JSON list of C-alpha atoms in Angstrom, two decimals:
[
{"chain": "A", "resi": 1, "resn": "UNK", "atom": "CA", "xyz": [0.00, 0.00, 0.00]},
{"chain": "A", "resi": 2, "resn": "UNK", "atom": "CA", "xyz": [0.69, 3.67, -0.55]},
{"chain": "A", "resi": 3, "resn": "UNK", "atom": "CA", "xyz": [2.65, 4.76, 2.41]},
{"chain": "A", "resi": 4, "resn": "UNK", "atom": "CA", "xyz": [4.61, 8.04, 2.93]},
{"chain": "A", "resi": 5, "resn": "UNK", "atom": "CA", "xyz": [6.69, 8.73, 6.50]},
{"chain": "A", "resi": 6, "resn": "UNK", "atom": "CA", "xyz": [8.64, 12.33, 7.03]},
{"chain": "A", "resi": 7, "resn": "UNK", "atom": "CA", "xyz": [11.23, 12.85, 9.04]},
{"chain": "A", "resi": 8, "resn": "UNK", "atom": "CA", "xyz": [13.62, 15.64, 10.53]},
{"chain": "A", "resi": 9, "resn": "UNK", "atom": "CA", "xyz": [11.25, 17.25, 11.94]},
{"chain": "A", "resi": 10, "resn": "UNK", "atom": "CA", "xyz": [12.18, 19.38, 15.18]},
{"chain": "A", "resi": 11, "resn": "UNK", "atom": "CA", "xyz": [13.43, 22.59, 17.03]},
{"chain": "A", "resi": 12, "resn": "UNK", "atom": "CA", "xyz": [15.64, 25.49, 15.40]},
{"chain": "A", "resi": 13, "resn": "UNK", "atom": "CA", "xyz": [16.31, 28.73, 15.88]},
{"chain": "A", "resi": 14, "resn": "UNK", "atom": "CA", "xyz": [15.44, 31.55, 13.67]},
{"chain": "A", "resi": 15, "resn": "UNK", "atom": "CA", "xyz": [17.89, 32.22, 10.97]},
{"chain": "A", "resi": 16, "resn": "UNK", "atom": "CA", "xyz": [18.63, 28.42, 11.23]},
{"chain": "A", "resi": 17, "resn": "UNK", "atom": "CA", "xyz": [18.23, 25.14, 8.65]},
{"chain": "A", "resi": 18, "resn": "UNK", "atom": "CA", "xyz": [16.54, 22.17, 8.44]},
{"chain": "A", "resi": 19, "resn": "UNK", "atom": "CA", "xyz": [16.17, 19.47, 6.24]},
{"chain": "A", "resi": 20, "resn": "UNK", "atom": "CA", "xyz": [12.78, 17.13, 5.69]},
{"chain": "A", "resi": 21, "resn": "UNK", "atom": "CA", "xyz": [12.92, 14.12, 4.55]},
{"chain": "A", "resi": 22, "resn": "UNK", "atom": "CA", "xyz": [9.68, 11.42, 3.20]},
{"chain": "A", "resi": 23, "resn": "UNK", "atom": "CA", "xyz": [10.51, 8.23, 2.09]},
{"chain": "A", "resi": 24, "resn": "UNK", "atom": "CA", "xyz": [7.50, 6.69, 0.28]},
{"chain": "A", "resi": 25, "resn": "UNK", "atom": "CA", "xyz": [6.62, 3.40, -0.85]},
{"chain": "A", "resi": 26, "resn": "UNK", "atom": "CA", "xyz": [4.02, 1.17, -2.26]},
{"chain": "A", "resi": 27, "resn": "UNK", "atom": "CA", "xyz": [3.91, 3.31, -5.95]},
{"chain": "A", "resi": 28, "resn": "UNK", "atom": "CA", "xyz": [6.69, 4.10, -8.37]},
{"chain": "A", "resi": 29, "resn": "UNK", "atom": "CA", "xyz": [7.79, 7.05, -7.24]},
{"chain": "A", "resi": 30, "resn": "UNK", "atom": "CA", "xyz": [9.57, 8.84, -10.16]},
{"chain": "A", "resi": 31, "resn": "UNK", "atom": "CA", "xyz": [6.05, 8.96, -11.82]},
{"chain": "A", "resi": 32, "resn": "UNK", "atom": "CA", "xyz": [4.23, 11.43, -9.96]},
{"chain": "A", "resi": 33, "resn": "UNK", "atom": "CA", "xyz": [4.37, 15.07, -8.53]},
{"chain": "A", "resi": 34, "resn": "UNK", "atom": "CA", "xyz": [5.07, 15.30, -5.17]},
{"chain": "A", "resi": 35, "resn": "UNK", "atom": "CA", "xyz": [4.39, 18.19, -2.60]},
{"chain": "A", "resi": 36, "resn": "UNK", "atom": "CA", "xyz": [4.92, 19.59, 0.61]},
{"chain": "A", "resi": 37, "resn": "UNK", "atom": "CA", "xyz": [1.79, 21.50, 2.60]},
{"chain": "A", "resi": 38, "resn": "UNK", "atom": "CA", "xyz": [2.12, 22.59, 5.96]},
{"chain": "A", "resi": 39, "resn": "UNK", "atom": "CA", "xyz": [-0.61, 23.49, 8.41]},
{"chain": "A", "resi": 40, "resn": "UNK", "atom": "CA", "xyz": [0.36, 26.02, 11.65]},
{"chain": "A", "resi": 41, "resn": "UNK", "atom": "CA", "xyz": [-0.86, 25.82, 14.93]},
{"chain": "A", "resi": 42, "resn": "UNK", "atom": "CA", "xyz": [-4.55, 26.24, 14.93]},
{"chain": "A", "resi": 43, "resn": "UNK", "atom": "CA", "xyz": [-4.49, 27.29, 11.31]},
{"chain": "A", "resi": 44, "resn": "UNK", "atom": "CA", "xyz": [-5.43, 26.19, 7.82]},
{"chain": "A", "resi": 45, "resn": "UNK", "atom": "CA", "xyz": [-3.53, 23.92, 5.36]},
{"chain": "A", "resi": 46, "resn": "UNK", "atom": "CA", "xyz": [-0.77, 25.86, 3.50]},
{"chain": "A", "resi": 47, "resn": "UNK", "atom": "CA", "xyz": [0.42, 24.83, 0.77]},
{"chain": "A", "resi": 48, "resn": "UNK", "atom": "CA", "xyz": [4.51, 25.26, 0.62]},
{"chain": "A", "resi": 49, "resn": "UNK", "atom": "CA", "xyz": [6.03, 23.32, -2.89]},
{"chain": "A", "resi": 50, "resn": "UNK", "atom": "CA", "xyz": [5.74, 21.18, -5.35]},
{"chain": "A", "resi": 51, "resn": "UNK", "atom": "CA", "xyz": [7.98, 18.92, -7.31]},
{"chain": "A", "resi": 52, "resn": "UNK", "atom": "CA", "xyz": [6.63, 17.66, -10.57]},
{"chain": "A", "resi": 53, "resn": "UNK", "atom": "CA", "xyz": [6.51, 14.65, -11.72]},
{"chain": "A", "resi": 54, "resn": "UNK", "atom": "CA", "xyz": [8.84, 15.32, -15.16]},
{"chain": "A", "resi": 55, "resn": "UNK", "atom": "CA", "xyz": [11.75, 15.35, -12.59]},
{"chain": "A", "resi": 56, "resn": "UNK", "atom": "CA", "xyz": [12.55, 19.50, -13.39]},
{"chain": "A", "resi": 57, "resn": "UNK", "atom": "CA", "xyz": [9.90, 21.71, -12.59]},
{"chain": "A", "resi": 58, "resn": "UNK", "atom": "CA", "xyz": [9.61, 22.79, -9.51]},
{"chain": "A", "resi": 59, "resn": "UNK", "atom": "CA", "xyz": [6.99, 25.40, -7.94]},
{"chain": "A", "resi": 60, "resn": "UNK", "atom": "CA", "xyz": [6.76, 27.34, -4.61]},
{"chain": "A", "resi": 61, "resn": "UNK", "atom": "CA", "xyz": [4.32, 29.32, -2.31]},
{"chain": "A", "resi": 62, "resn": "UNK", "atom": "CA", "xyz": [5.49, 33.26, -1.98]},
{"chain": "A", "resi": 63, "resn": "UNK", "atom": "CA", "xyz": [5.99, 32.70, 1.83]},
{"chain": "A", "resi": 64, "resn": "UNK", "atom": "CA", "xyz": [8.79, 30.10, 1.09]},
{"chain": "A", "resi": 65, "resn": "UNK", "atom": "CA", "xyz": [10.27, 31.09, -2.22]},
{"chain": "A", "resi": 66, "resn": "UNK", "atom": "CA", "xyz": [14.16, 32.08, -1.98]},
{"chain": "A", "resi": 67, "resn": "UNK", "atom": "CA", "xyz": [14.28, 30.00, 1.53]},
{"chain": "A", "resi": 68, "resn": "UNK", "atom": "CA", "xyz": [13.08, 26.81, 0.84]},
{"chain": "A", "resi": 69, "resn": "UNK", "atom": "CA", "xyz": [13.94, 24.28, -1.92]},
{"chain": "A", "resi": 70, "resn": "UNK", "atom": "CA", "xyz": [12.39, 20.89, -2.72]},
{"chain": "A", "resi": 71, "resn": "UNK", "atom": "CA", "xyz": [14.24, 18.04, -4.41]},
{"chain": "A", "resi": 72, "resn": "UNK", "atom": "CA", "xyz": [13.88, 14.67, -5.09]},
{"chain": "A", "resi": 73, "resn": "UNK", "atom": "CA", "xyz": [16.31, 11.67, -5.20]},
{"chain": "A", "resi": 74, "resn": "UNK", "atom": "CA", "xyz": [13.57, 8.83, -6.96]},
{"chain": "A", "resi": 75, "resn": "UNK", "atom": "CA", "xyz": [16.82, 6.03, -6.84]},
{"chain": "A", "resi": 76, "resn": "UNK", "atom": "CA", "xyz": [15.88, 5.93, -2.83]},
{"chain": "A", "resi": 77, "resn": "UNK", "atom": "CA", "xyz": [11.79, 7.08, -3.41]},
{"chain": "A", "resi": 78, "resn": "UNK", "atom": "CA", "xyz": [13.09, 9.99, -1.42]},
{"chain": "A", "resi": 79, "resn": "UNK", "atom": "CA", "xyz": [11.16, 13.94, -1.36]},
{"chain": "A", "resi": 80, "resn": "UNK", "atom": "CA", "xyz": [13.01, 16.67, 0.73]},
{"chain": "A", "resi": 81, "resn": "UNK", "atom": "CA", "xyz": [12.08, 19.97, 1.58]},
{"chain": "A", "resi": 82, "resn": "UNK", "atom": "CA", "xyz": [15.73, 21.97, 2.56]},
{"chain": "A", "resi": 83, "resn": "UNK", "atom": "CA", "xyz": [14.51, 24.54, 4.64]},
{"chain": "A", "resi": 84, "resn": "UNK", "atom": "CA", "xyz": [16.67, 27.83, 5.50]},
{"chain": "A", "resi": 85, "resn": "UNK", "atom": "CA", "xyz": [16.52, 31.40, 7.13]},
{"chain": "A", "resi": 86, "resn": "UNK", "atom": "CA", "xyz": [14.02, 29.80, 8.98]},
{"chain": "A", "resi": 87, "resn": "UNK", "atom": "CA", "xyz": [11.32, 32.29, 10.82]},
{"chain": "A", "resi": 88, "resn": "UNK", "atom": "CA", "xyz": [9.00, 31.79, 13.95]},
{"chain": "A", "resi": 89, "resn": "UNK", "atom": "CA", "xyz": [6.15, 31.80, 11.20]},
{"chain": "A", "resi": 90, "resn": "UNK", "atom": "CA", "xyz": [7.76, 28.35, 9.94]},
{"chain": "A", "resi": 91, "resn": "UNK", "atom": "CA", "xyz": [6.43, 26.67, 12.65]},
{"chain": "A", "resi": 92, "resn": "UNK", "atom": "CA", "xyz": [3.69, 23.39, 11.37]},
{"chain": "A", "resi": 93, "resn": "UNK", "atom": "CA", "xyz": [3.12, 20.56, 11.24]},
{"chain": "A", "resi": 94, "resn": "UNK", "atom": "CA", "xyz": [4.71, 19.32, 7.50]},
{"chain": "A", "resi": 95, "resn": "UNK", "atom": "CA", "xyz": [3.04, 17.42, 5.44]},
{"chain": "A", "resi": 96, "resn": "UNK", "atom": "CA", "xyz": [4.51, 15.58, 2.25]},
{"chain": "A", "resi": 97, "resn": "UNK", "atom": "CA", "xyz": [1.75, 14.34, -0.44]},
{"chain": "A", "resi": 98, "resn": "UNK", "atom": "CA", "xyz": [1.60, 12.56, -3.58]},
{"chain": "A", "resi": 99, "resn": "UNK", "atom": "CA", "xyz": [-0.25, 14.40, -6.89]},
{"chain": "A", "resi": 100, "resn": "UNK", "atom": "CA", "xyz": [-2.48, 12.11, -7.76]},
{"chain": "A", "resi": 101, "resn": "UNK", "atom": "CA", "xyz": [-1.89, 10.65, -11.74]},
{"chain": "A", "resi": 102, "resn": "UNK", "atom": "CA", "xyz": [-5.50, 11.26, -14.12]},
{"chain": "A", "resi": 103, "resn": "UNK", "atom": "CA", "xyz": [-7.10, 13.35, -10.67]},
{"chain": "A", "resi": 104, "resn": "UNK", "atom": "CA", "xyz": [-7.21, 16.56, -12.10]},
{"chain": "A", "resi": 105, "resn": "UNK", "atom": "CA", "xyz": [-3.63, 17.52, -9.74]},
{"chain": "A", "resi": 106, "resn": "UNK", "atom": "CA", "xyz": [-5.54, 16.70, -6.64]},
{"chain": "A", "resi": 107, "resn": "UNK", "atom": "CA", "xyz": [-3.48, 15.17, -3.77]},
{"chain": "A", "resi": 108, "resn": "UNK", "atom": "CA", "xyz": [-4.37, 11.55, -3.56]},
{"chain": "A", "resi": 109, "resn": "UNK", "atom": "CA", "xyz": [-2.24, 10.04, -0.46]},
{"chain": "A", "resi": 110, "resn": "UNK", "atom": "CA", "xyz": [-0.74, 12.47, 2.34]},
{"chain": "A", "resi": 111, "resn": "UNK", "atom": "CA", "xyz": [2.05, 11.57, 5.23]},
{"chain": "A", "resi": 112, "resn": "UNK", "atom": "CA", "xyz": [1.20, 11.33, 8.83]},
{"chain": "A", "resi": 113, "resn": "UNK", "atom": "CA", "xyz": [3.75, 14.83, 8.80]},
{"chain": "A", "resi": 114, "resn": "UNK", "atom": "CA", "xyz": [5.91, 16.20, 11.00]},
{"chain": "A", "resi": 115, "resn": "UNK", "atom": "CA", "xyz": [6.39, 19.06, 13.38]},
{"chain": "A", "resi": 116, "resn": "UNK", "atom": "CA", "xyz": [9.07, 21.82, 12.95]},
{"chain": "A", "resi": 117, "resn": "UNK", "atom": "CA", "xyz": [9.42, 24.56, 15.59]},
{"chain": "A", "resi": 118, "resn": "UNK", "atom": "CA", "xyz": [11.18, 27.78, 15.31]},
{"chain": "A", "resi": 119, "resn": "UNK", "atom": "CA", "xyz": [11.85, 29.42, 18.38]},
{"chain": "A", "resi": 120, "resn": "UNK", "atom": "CA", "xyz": [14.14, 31.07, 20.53]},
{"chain": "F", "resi": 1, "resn": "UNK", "atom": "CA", "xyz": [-2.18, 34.87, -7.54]},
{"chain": "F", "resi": 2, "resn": "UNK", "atom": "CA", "xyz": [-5.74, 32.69, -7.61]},
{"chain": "F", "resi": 3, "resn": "UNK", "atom": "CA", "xyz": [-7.80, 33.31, -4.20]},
{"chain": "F", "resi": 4, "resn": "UNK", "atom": "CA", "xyz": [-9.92, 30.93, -2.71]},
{"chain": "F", "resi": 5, "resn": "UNK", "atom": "CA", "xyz": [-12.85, 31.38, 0.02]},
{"chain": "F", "resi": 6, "resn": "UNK", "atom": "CA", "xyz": [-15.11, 29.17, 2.03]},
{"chain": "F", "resi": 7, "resn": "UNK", "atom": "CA", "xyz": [-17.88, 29.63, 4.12]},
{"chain": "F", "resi": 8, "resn": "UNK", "atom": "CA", "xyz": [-19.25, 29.61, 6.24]},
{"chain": "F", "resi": 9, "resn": "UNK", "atom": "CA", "xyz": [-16.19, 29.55, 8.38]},
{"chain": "F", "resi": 10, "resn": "UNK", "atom": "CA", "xyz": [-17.56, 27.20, 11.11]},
{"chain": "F", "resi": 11, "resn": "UNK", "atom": "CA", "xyz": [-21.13, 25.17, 11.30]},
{"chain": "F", "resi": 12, "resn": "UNK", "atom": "CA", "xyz": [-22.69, 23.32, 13.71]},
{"chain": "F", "resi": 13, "resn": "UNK", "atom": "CA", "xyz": [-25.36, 20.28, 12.81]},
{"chain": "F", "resi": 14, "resn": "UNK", "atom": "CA", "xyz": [-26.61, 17.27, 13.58]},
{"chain": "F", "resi": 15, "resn": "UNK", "atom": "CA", "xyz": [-26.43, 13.64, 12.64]},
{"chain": "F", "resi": 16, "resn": "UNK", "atom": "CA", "xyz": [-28.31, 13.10, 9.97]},
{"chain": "F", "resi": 17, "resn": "UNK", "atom": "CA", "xyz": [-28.66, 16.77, 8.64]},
{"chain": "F", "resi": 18, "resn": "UNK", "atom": "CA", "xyz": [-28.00, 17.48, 5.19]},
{"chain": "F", "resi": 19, "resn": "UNK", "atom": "CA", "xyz": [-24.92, 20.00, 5.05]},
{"chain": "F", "resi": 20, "resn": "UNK", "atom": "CA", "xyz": [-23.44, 22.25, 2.03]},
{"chain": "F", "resi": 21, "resn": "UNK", "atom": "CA", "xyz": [-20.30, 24.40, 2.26]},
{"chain": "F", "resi": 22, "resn": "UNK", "atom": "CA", "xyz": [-19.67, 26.84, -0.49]},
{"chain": "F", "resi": 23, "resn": "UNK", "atom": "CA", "xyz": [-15.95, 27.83, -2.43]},
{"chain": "F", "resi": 24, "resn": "UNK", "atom": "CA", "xyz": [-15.29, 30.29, -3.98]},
{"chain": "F", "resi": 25, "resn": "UNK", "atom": "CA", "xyz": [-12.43, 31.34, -6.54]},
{"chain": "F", "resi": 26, "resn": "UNK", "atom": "CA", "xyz": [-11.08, 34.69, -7.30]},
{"chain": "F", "resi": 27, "resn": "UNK", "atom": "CA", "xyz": [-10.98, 33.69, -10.97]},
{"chain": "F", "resi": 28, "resn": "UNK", "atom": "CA", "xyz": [-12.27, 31.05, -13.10]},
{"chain": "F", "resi": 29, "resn": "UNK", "atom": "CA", "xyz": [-10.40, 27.30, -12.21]},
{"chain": "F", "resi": 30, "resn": "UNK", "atom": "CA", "xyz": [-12.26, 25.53, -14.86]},
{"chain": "F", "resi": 31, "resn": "UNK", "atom": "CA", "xyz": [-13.21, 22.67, -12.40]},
{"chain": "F", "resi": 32, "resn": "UNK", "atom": "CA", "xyz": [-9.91, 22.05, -11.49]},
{"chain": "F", "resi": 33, "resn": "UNK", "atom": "CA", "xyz": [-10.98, 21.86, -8.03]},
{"chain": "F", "resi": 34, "resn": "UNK", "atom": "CA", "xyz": [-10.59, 19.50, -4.47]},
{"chain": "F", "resi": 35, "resn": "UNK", "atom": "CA", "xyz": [-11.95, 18.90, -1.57]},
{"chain": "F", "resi": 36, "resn": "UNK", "atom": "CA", "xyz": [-10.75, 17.40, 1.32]},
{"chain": "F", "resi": 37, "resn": "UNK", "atom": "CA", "xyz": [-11.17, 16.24, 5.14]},
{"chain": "F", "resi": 38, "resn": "UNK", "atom": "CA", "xyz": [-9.25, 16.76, 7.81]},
{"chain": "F", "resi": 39, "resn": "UNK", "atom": "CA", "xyz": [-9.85, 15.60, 11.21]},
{"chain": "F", "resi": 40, "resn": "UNK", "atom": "CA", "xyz": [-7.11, 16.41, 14.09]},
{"chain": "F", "resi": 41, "resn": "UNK", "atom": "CA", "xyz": [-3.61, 14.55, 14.51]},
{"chain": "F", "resi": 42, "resn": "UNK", "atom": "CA", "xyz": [-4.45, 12.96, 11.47]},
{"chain": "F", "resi": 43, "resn": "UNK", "atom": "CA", "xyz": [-3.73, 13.47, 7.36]},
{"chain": "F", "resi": 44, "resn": "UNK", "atom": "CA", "xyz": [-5.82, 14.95, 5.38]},
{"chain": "F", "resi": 45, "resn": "UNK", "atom": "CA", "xyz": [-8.08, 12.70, 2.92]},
{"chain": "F", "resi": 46, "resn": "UNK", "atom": "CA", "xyz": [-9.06, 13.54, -0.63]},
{"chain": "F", "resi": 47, "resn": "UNK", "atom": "CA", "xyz": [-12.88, 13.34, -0.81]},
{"chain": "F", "resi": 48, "resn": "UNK", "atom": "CA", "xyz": [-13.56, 14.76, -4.25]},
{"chain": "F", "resi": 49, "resn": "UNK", "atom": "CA", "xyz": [-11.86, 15.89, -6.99]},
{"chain": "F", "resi": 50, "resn": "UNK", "atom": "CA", "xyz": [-12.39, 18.11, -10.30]},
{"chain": "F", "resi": 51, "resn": "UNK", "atom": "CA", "xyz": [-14.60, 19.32, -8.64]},
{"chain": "F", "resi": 52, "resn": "UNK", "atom": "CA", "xyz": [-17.56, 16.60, -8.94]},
{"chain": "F", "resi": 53, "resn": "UNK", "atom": "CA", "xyz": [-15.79, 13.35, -9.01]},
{"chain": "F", "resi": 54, "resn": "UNK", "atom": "CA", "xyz": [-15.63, 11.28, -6.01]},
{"chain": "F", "resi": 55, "resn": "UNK", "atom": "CA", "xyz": [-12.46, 9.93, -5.10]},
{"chain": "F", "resi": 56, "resn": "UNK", "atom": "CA", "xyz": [-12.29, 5.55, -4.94]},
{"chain": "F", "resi": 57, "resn": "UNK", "atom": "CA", "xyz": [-13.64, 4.54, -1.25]},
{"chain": "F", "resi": 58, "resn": "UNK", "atom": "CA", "xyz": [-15.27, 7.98, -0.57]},
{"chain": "F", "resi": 59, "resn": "UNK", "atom": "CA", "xyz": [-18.91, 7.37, 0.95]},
{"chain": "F", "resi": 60, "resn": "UNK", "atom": "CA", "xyz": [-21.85, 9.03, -1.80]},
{"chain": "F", "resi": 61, "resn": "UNK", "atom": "CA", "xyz": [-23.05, 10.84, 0.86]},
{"chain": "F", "resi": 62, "resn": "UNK", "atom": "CA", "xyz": [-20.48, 13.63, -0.26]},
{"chain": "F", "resi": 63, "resn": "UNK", "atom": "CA", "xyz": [-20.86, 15.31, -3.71]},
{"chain": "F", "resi": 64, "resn": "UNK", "atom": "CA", "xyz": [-19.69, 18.19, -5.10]},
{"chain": "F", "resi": 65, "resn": "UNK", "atom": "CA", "xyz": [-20.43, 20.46, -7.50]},
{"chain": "F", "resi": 66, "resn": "UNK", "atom": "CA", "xyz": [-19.37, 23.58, -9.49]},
{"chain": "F", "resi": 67, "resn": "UNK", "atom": "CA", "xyz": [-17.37, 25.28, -12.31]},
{"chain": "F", "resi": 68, "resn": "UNK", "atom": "CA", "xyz": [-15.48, 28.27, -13.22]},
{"chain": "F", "resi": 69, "resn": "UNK", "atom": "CA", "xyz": [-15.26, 30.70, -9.70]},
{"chain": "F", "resi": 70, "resn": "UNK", "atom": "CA", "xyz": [-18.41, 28.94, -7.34]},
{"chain": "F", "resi": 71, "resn": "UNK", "atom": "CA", "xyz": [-18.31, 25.48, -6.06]},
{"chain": "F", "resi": 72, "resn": "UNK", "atom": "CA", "xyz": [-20.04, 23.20, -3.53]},
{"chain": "F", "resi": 73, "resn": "UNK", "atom": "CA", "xyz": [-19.63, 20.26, -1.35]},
{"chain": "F", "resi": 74, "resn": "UNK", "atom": "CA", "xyz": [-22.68, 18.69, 0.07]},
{"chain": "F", "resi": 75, "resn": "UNK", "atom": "CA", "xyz": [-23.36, 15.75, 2.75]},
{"chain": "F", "resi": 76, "resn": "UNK", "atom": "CA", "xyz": [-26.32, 14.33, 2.56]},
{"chain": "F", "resi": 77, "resn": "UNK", "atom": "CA", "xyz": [-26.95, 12.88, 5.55]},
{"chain": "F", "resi": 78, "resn": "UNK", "atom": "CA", "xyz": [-24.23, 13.51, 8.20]},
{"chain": "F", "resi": 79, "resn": "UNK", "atom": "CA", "xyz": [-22.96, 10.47, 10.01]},
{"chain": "F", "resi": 80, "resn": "UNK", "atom": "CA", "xyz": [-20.68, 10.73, 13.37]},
{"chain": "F", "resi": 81, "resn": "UNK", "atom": "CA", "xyz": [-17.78, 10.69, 11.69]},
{"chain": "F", "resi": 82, "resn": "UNK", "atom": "CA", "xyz": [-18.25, 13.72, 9.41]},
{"chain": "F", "resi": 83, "resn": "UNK", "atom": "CA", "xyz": [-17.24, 16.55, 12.04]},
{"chain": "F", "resi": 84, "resn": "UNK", "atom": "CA", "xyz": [-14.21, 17.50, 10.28]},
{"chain": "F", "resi": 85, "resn": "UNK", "atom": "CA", "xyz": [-12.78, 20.66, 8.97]},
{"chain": "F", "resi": 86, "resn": "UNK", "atom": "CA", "xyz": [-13.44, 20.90, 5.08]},
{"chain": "F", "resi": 87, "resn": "UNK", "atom": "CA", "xyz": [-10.58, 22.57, 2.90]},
{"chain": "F", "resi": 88, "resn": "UNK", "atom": "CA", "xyz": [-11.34, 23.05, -0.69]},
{"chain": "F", "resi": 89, "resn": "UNK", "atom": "CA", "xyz": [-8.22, 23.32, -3.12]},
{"chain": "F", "resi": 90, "resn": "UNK", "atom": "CA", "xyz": [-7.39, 24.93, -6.58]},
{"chain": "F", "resi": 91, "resn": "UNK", "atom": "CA", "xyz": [-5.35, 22.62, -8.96]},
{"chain": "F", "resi": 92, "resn": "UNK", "atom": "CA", "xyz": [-5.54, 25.16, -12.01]},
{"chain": "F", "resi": 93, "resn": "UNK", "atom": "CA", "xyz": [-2.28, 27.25, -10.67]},
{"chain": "F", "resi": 94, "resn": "UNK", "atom": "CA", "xyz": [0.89, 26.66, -10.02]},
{"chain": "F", "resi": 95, "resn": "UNK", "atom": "CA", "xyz": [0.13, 27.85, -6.61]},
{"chain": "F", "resi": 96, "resn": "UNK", "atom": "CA", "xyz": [-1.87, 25.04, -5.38]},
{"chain": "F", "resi": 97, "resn": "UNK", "atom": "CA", "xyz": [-4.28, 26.88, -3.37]},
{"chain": "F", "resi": 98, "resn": "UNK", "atom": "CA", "xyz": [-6.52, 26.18, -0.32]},
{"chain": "F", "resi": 99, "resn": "UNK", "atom": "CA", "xyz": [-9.36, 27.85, 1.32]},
{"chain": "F", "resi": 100, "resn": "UNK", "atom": "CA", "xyz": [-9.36, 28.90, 4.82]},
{"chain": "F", "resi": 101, "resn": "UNK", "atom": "CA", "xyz": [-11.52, 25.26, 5.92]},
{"chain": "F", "resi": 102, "resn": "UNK", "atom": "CA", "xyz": [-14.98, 25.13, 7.58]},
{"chain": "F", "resi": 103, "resn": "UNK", "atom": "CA", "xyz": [-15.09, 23.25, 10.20]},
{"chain": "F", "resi": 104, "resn": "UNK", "atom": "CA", "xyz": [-17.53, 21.25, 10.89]},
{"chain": "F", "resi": 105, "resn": "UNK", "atom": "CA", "xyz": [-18.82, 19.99, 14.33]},
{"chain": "F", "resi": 106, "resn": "UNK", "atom": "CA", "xyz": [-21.54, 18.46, 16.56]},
{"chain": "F", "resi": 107, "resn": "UNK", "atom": "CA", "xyz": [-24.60, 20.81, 17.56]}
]
């Protein structure tokens, strides 16, 4: 089955780096798009980057763009999400999800995600 | 950039009511539009997609309809495990989109 786990989640300061990992299985991975939402403390879903699934194009929300970059290694089903200059308004939970193929670019499976805190 | 609103923001009802929540776009998506359910500590599930096309293993309670800027998602019938918060979704842009979320919970 479909199954996609995140990691390196935690605490940083602000100005600092962090990387995100998912590892996914259960699909051929170097077919699809791949993304990264996030989802603040008491807020709404977010959604922070995408990777598509020609292996190139890449696409990011305003509040991440210049800071943040997504990338892919599909030889160990791998999606990352490098995360730098990191601000208190970072904090969420992140959540790494697959674009679903024929589904009109909806997400079709999401990861449990993980937490990253930025604070002082 | 493409905005997208919901409301209403929050509802309360009833098992067994029949429930709509309303999207809106700030320019036409075509029907290139999602909605899913999220329920707390948990991932979010795709419920419908394009924006009248239920996703595999979805109950037919939910439906959804819509084009161009106004779209809806209906329950027919709500069951316990409904109370949720609701996020519709734009898949037209490259920006990926979501709407604030109504949540939805027990009157």
């Amino acid at each position: 089955q479909v199954q996609l786990v995140e990691s390196g989640g935690g605490v940083v300061q602000p100005g600092g780096s962090l990387r995100l990992s998912c590892a996914v299985s259960g699909f051929t991975f170097s077919k699809y798009g791949m993304h990264w939402v996030r989802q603040a403390p008491g807020k709404g879903l977010e959604w922070v980057a995408v990777f598509w699934f020609d292996g190139t194009t890449k696409f990011y929300g305003d509040s991440v763009k210049d800071r943040f970059t997504i990338s892919r290694d599909n030889s160990k089903n791998t999606l990352y999400l490098q995360m730098n200059s990191l601000r208190a308004e970072d904090t969420a939970v992140y959540y790494c999800a697959r674009m679903g193929l024929e589904l009109g670019s909806s997400i079709d499976y999401w990861g449990q995600g993980t937490l990253v805190t930025v604070s002082s | 950039d493409i905005q997208m609103t919901q409301s209403p923001s929050s509802l309360s009802a009833s098992v067994g009511d029949r429930v709509t929540i309303t999207c809106r776009a700030s320019q036409s998506i075509a029907s290139y539009l999602n909605w899913y359910q999220h329920k707390p500590r948990t991932a979010p599930t795709l419920l419908i997609y394009s924006a009248s096309t239920l996703q595999s293993g979805v109950p037919s309670r939910f439906s959804g309809s819509g084009s161009a800027t106004d779209f809806t998602l209906t329950i027919s019938s709500l069951q316990p495990e409904d109370f949720a918060t609701y996020y519709c979704q734009e898949s037209y842009s490259t920006s990926f989109t979501f709407g604030p979320g109504t949540k939805l919970d027990i009157k």
